[in-house]
Short mmCIF file of C-alpha atoms in Angstrom, two decimals:
data_model
loop_
_atom_site.label_atom_id
_atom_site.label_comp_id
_atom_site.label_asym_id
_atom_site.label_seq_id
_atom_site.Cartn_x
_atom_site.Cartn_y
_atom_site.Cartn_z
CA LYS A 97 -102.87 21.90 148.35
CA ILE A 98 -99.92 21.30 150.67
CA ILE A 99 -99.44 17.68 149.62
CA GLU A 100 -100.00 18.47 145.95
CA SER A 101 -97.29 21.15 146.07
CA THR A 102 -94.67 18.68 147.37
CA PRO A 103 -93.22 18.19 143.86
CA LEU A 104 -91.87 21.75 144.07
CA LEU A 105 -89.73 21.02 147.11
CA GLU A 106 -88.51 17.81 145.54
CA SER A 107 -87.77 19.35 142.13
CA PHE A 108 -85.93 22.42 143.34
CA GLY A 109 -84.41 21.04 146.55
CA ASN A 110 -83.68 17.35 146.01
CA ALA A 111 -81.07 15.45 144.02
CA LYS A 112 -79.90 11.88 143.54
CA THR A 113 -76.88 11.03 145.68
CA VAL A 114 -74.97 7.76 145.87
CA ARG A 115 -77.01 6.84 148.97
CA ASN A 116 -80.47 8.16 148.16
CA ASP A 117 -82.37 8.74 144.91
CA ASN A 118 -84.31 11.67 146.36
CA SER A 119 -82.02 13.28 148.91
CA SER A 120 -83.06 16.63 150.34
CA ARG A 121 -80.37 19.25 149.74
CA PHE A 122 -82.14 22.02 151.68
CA GLY A 123 -82.86 22.77 155.29
CA LYS A 124 -85.70 24.38 157.19
CA PHE A 125 -85.82 26.37 160.39
CA THR A 126 -89.28 26.71 161.90
CA GLN A 127 -90.04 29.12 164.73
CA LEU A 128 -93.34 28.61 166.52
CA GLN A 129 -94.91 31.70 168.07
CA PHE A 130 -97.02 31.37 171.23
CA ASP A 131 -99.20 33.71 173.21
CA VAL A 132 -98.96 33.32 176.99
CA LYS A 133 -101.95 34.60 178.95
CA ARG A 134 -101.04 36.75 181.96
CA GLY A 135 -101.40 34.90 185.21
CA SER A 136 -101.86 31.56 183.43
CA THR A 137 -99.64 28.71 182.36
CA ALA A 138 -101.78 28.12 179.27
CA THR A 139 -100.27 29.03 175.91
CA THR A 140 -101.83 29.33 172.50
CA LEU A 141 -100.04 28.85 169.18
CA VAL A 142 -100.60 32.09 167.29
CA GLY A 143 -98.24 31.73 164.35
CA SER A 144 -95.07 30.36 162.89
CA TYR A 145 -92.20 31.39 160.69
CA CYS A 146 -90.41 29.00 158.38
CA ASP A 147 -87.08 29.80 156.75
CA THR A 148 -85.86 27.50 153.98
CA TYR A 149 -82.30 27.56 152.74
CA LEU A 150 -80.31 25.66 150.17
CA LEU A 151 -77.57 23.59 151.77
CA GLU A 152 -75.65 22.64 148.69
CA LYS A 153 -75.34 25.42 146.12
CA THR A 154 -72.23 23.80 144.65
CA ARG A 155 -74.33 20.89 143.36
CA VAL A 156 -75.53 23.16 140.54
CA VAL A 157 -72.06 23.26 138.96
CA GLY A 158 -70.80 19.77 139.78
CA GLN A 159 -71.69 16.40 141.22
CA SER A 160 -69.79 13.26 142.13
CA ASP A 161 -69.91 10.18 139.89
CA GLY A 162 -73.31 8.51 140.01
CA GLU A 163 -75.05 11.59 141.41
CA ARG A 164 -77.42 14.06 139.80
CA ASN A 165 -77.94 17.77 139.85
CA TYR A 166 -81.25 19.08 141.23
CA HIS A 167 -84.20 17.18 139.73
CA VAL A 168 -85.71 20.30 138.15
CA PHE A 169 -82.92 20.53 135.54
CA TYR A 170 -83.55 16.98 134.29
CA GLN A 171 -87.28 17.64 134.27
CA LEU A 172 -86.85 20.70 132.06
CA LEU A 173 -84.63 18.72 129.69
CA ALA A 174 -87.41 16.08 129.52
CA ALA A 175 -90.12 18.67 128.75
CA PRO A 176 -91.94 18.53 125.42
CA GLU A 177 -89.83 19.86 122.53
CA GLU A 178 -92.19 22.83 121.98
CA VAL A 179 -91.46 23.90 125.57
CA LYS A 180 -87.71 23.31 125.21
CA GLU A 181 -87.69 25.42 122.02
CA ARG A 182 -88.65 28.53 124.04
CA TYR A 183 -85.54 28.07 126.19
CA ASN A 184 -82.95 27.17 123.53
CA LEU A 185 -82.98 23.54 124.69
CA MET A 186 -84.49 21.82 121.63
CA GLY A 187 -82.88 18.49 120.86
CA LYS A 188 -80.66 18.73 123.94
CA GLY A 189 -80.28 16.31 126.83
CA ARG A 190 -78.24 15.99 129.98
CA ARG A 191 -75.09 14.92 128.12
CA ASP A 192 -75.09 18.25 126.24
CA PHE A 193 -74.44 20.30 129.38
CA SER A 194 -71.29 20.37 131.48
CA TYR A 195 -73.22 20.96 134.71
CA PHE A 196 -74.36 17.35 134.44
CA SER A 197 -70.90 15.84 134.16
CA PRO A 198 -69.45 13.55 135.36
CA GLY A 199 -72.81 12.52 136.79
CA SER A 200 -74.38 12.17 133.36
CA SER A 201 -74.06 8.42 132.89
CA ASP A 202 -77.01 6.06 132.75
CA GLU A 203 -76.49 5.29 136.44
CA THR A 204 -77.84 8.77 137.20
CA ARG A 205 -81.28 7.71 135.99
CA ILE A 206 -83.65 7.08 138.85
CA GLU A 207 -85.48 3.77 138.57
CA GLY A 208 -89.24 4.24 138.34
CA VAL A 209 -89.01 8.02 137.84
CA ASP A 210 -90.05 9.63 134.57
CA ASP A 211 -88.57 13.13 134.37
CA HIS A 212 -91.08 14.05 131.62
CA ASP A 213 -93.99 13.20 133.93
CA ARG A 214 -92.31 14.98 136.83
CA TYR A 215 -91.89 18.09 134.68
CA HIS A 216 -95.67 18.27 134.23
CA ARG A 217 -96.24 17.66 137.95
CA THR A 218 -93.87 20.48 138.82
CA VAL A 219 -95.57 22.93 136.44
CA ASP A 220 -99.00 21.86 137.77
CA ALA A 221 -97.79 22.42 141.35
CA LEU A 222 -96.58 25.92 140.45
CA THR A 223 -100.04 26.67 139.06
CA LEU A 224 -101.71 25.17 142.13
CA ILE A 225 -99.92 27.53 144.51
CA GLY A 226 -100.78 30.54 142.36
CA VAL A 227 -97.64 31.08 140.29
CA SER A 228 -98.69 32.74 137.04
CA GLU A 229 -97.82 31.36 133.61
CA GLU A 230 -95.54 34.38 133.11
CA ASP A 231 -93.65 33.69 136.34
CA THR A 232 -93.41 29.97 135.51
CA ASP A 233 -91.94 30.95 132.16
CA GLN A 234 -89.41 33.21 133.91
CA ILE A 235 -88.41 30.41 136.29
CA GLN A 236 -87.79 28.10 133.34
CA ARG A 237 -85.82 30.82 131.56
CA VAL A 238 -83.54 31.21 134.60
CA LEU A 239 -83.02 27.43 134.84
CA SER A 240 -82.19 27.28 131.13
CA ALA A 241 -79.84 30.24 131.38
CA ILE A 242 -77.98 28.49 134.20
CA MET A 243 -77.48 25.45 131.97
CA HIS A 244 -76.27 27.59 129.06
CA LEU A 245 -73.95 29.64 131.28
CA GLY A 246 -72.25 26.40 132.27
CA GLN A 247 -71.21 25.95 128.64
CA ILE A 248 -69.20 29.18 128.52
CA PRO A 249 -65.45 28.60 128.69
CA PHE A 250 -63.21 31.20 130.26
CA ALA A 251 -59.60 31.92 129.38
CA VAL A 252 -56.92 34.07 130.98
CA ASP A 253 -56.74 37.54 129.49
CA GLY A 254 -53.27 37.87 127.93
CA SER A 255 -52.94 41.48 129.06
CA ASN A 256 -54.10 40.93 132.65
CA GLU A 257 -53.50 37.60 134.40
CA GLU A 258 -56.16 38.43 137.00
CA ALA A 259 -58.85 38.84 134.33
CA SER A 260 -60.71 36.31 132.22
CA VAL A 261 -62.19 36.52 128.75
CA VAL A 262 -64.76 34.44 126.92
CA PRO A 263 -63.17 32.95 123.80
CA ASN A 264 -65.14 32.73 120.56
CA ALA A 265 -65.92 29.08 121.40
CA GLY A 266 -68.28 30.35 124.11
CA ALA A 267 -70.15 32.81 121.91
CA GLY A 268 -73.06 30.44 121.17
CA ALA A 269 -73.69 29.57 124.81
CA LEU A 270 -73.34 33.20 125.84
CA ALA A 271 -75.86 34.25 123.15
CA ALA A 272 -78.27 31.47 124.20
CA ALA A 273 -78.10 32.52 127.85
CA ALA A 274 -78.42 36.22 127.02
CA ALA A 275 -81.48 35.59 124.84
CA LEU A 276 -83.32 34.13 127.79
#
C-alpha cells in the first residue's frame, strides 16, 4: 500500500523544475519515539510522528520559464472529458489557465510521462488509501476552483484605492469557481 500510494506525494508535492522533472516541493519532519527501560540502556521504538509541509506555495500561482506547476493540475487537465465536464474544464488545457504561464510551453512536457495515465494512478492511489469517491470529487473541485480563480482579473476600485473589484471580464471565471 505504501509504495502504491507514492503517486499521491508526487502529484500533490512535486513539480518540474529546470533541473529536475520530478522535484519534490515539500518537506518532512519525522520524530521517532522511544521507550527507555529503567535501569537499562536498551530502547524500543514505540512510535513516530511525521509532519509534512509544502515548501513552495507560490508555485501554484507562478513558475519560471520551462518549469511546471504541481503535477496534479496537469493530470486533472488530462483527465477524460466526462470527468473534466464536472469541474468546468471541458475542452480546456494548460494554455487556457494563467497559473500555467509562462511555464506553459512544450518544454514543460515531461518526456516519458503521460499526464492522462498519471491522473488515473492518482485517483487509484486515493482509493487505495481509503479516500471516498465523494472526497476525491471534492479534492478535484478544489483543484479546479484554484485554476478558475487564477483567471479572475482584479482592478482598483475607483472610489477606494486600497480596494479591488472584479471587472465584468472576470464574471465567467468567478461563476465557474463559485459553481464548484
